[in-house]
Amino acid sequence: MRNVILSMLCILTYISANSQNTLSGKIINKENQEGLEQVTIYFPQMEKGGITNSDGEYKIEALPTGTYKIVASYIGFLTFSGNITIEKGSNTLDVSLLPSAIEMEEVIVSTPFHKLQRENVMKVEFAKLSSLKAQGAPTLVEGLGSIPGVDVVSTGVGIGKPVIRGLTSNRVLVYAQGIRLENQQFGAEHGLGVNEAGIESVEVIKGPASLLYGSDAMGGVLYLNPEKFAAPNSTEGDINLNYNTNTQGLNSGAGIRSSGERFKYLLRLATNNHVDYLGGDGNRVTNSRFNEKDLKAGLGYQATSFKSEFRYNYNQSNLGIPEEIGLQTTSRTPDLPYQKLDNHILSSNTKIFFNNSNLDITLGYIGNNRKEFEDHHHHEEDEEDHEEGEEDHEAHEEEGHEEAALDMKLNTFNYNVLYHFPEWNRFETVVGIQGIHQTNRNFGEEILIPDATTKDIGLLGTTHFHLDQNNDFQVGLRYDHRQIDGKAYGVSGDEGYIAPLKRNFNSFNGAVGYKNNISEQFTGRINIATGFRAPNLAELTSYGSHEGTNRFEIGNADLKNEQNLQIDLALEFQNEHYEFFLNGFHNSIKDYIFIAPSGTFMDETPVYNYLQQDATLYGGEIGFHLHPHPYDWLHIESSYQTVFGELQTGEALPLIPANKLTNTLRVEFNNAKGWWLRSNAFVSLNTNFKQGKVSTFETVTPGYSLLNAGLGGDIQFLKKSMNITISANNLLDKKYIAHLSRLKSDDILNMGRSVVVGLNILL
């Protein structure tokens, strides 16, 4: 007992001593030596910082001793990044910021070293959600399609999945609230289950990231950053509303954030409701309607050498599954067939700071319940009662008149423990252990995958070496083990029987990268990385006809790991008024899993088998951004992306996006005085070229161009700040079908003209 009391006293003494450590200083404009107000100065590892006052002065208290990265950023100035050693007592740091038309840089958190993009060895795409929303996309996933190298495979508007350089579903890993998102992502007919509310930004790793994230990250990672807590001793709130003329869509939400010296919390509510969308021919696509409810909450505690936060997200979605152009209605209740999804995400992140090192512990739970309702499971009703039946759809379900044909519950526990060693001789090193424990259970008449348990464990180590001002290296190694235990389904010998499954998958993966600052404005990066993916349960165990596919799928219990090797080259030139980038990649995949017809039939339905064959993907992105002097308010942007994918036999891979050219003209104005603070406008032309190299199950897609435009601004009204946006997509009401639309086989058009009006009020 005496030892315990002494230990507690030592800890309290350590915390108390560290709580007296402060950092203060002044941030000025380097050109005129005047103090800058509202500059954010921030410790990325501690997620702690402050904001300068009207004189450019700041003070950050309760800092642990040690050496940490610090970042100072402000719109219109080049972001400052450096290391500072916090010693006991008072510490001082003055910073001079240089005016620049280059957009403000952000700290990249999807890689373990928390650096600015210009300091990263690995190229990571970054986009603020506010920028994506300003373009008028009806959902988060649709907005992601504007990032170079990223596309969307969609089923109407409500259901979509990201495609990174030709790879999607289980080959692209999604992270939300700092944990890997597990929600039956093997199926292209199932969306992310994440609402845009409460998401601050998105980062995209284009290429193998198995070193950092394990299986399923062989094609890349989509990392969703949640909104931050409020600054210490402050409370913020907002209300936002959006209306989409095409879908009569109503998006609404409200949030509040508050922080004291140590405790902080946030709460956000959102709803999303759309009717059937209008195609370019003026017809509504029957049952493309969807509605969504979303709740996000967070609670945080931050002491001097310890911080912890808990976040919870509940998302409920009702998604119609469109099949034809039928009854023209503006009902907001999905008709049969439709999906009902309930998604719970609970996560915790704890960081403990030692002298020059820290321990980062992330734990998570995801509960995903997926239900699908189909016509033959619905009670009999007369044609004249159809409209009444639509209105009472949810009531029927509650009364037990409707049962889910498919009812799956997926429960996943995540853990991720990383230890950041003290920096030694310019080496920054991180080691860690990651894993999941996952169970899948079926409660409906139909199954897509059997009841199963999946266990993952991975060990990793990675090092960043800063040789000098111009040269940086990064290297890492990882080992993973996955065990899948699938239960038998049905009776042996009967149709539909699925045999029990017990498989183990192992893989070693590595990555090496080099960044060279060729000159002050020119940077080159080269990265070589391996990745892997264990086959999913659908590929291993399928046996039956899947709704909407018109095929009888038979899995292969002997499938091996997919293993890939990708080489990435990135070149960037950037000065005050001109930016240029060139990205190229070559991705070789060993034992790529695909599905192909066997030439036989089962109950008059063609039989398809899961097979493996080596495959290759290659391509890249090129673009520039011009903001000429002295017209810094003018921005001219252009980007082009291309991907090619084929099997070893020369047959094209499926779901390879068409080549795309995007040209944008954008203007931005800032007004420090008066009621109109900031304004912006844009017009863009997105050209998708003909996709003529298609797989056996696809058809050629003609090229098309879409004209988009928008304007917006920040105003001060009744002492409240407001942001107003108006954007128009497909302004010319073009009739087109995207190559990655799952409705293409039914000749169903994509969305026609849509105008979105948005209002965000800061309280």
PDB file of C-alpha atoms in Angstrom, residues 157 244-247 277-283 285 706-708 728-736 749-755:
ATOM      1  CA  VAL A 157     -27.302   8.354 -55.750  1.00  0.00           C
ATOM      2  CA  ASN A 244     -31.184  19.846 -53.877  1.00  0.00           C
ATOM      3  CA  THR A 245     -33.602  20.783 -56.667  1.00  0.00           C
ATOM      4  CA  ASN A 246     -33.150  17.493 -58.549  1.00  0.00           C
ATOM      5  CA  THR A 247     -33.988  15.120 -55.706  1.00  0.00           C
ATOM      6  CA  TYR A 277     -33.578  11.544 -58.812  1.00  0.00           C
ATOM      7  CA  LEU A 278     -34.261  12.980 -62.262  1.00  0.00           C
ATOM      8  CA  GLY A 279     -32.156  11.697 -65.129  1.00  0.00           C
ATOM      9  CA  GLY A 280     -31.132  13.921 -68.017  1.00  0.00           C
ATOM     10  CA  ASP A 281     -34.284  12.854 -69.899  1.00  0.00           C
ATOM     11  CA  GLY A 282     -36.581  14.291 -67.221  1.00  0.00           C
ATOM     12  CA  ASN A 283     -37.726  10.905 -65.870  1.00  0.00           C
ATOM     13  CA  VAL A 285     -35.392   6.768 -61.539  1.00  0.00           C
ATOM     14  CA  LEU A 706     -20.493  17.849 -67.644  1.00  0.00           C
ATOM     15  CA  LEU A 707     -20.568  21.582 -66.961  1.00  0.00           C
ATOM     16  CA  ASN A 708     -20.682  22.598 -63.279  1.00  0.00           C
ATOM     17  CA  ALA A 728     -25.174  23.566 -60.116  1.00  0.00           C
ATOM     18  CA  ASN A 729     -24.041  20.150 -61.380  1.00  0.00           C
ATOM     19  CA  ASN A 730     -24.662  18.959 -64.943  1.00  0.00           C
ATOM     20  CA  LEU A 731     -25.791  22.466 -65.789  1.00  0.00           C
ATOM     21  CA  LEU A 732     -26.720  21.528 -69.374  1.00  0.00           C
ATOM     22  CA  ASP A 733     -28.870  18.574 -68.229  1.00  0.00           C
ATOM     23  CA  LYS A 734     -26.721  16.085 -70.134  1.00  0.00           C
ATOM     24  CA  LYS A 735     -28.061  12.573 -70.753  1.00  0.00           C
ATOM     25  CA  TYR A 736     -25.278  10.171 -69.784  1.00  0.00           C
ATOM     26  CA  LEU A 749     -29.271   7.453 -66.771  1.00  0.00           C
ATOM     27  CA  ASN A 750     -27.227   9.241 -64.148  1.00  0.00           C
ATOM     28  CA  MET A 751     -28.506  12.399 -62.481  1.00  0.00           C
ATOM     29  CA  GLY A 752     -29.521  15.334 -64.668  1.00  0.00           C
ATOM     30  CA  ARG A 753     -29.250  18.987 -63.717  1.00  0.00           C
ATOM     31  CA  SER A 754     -29.177  19.623 -59.961  1.00  0.00           C
ATOM     32  CA  VAL A 755     -28.914  22.924 -58.141  1.00  0.00           C
TER      33      VAL A 755
END
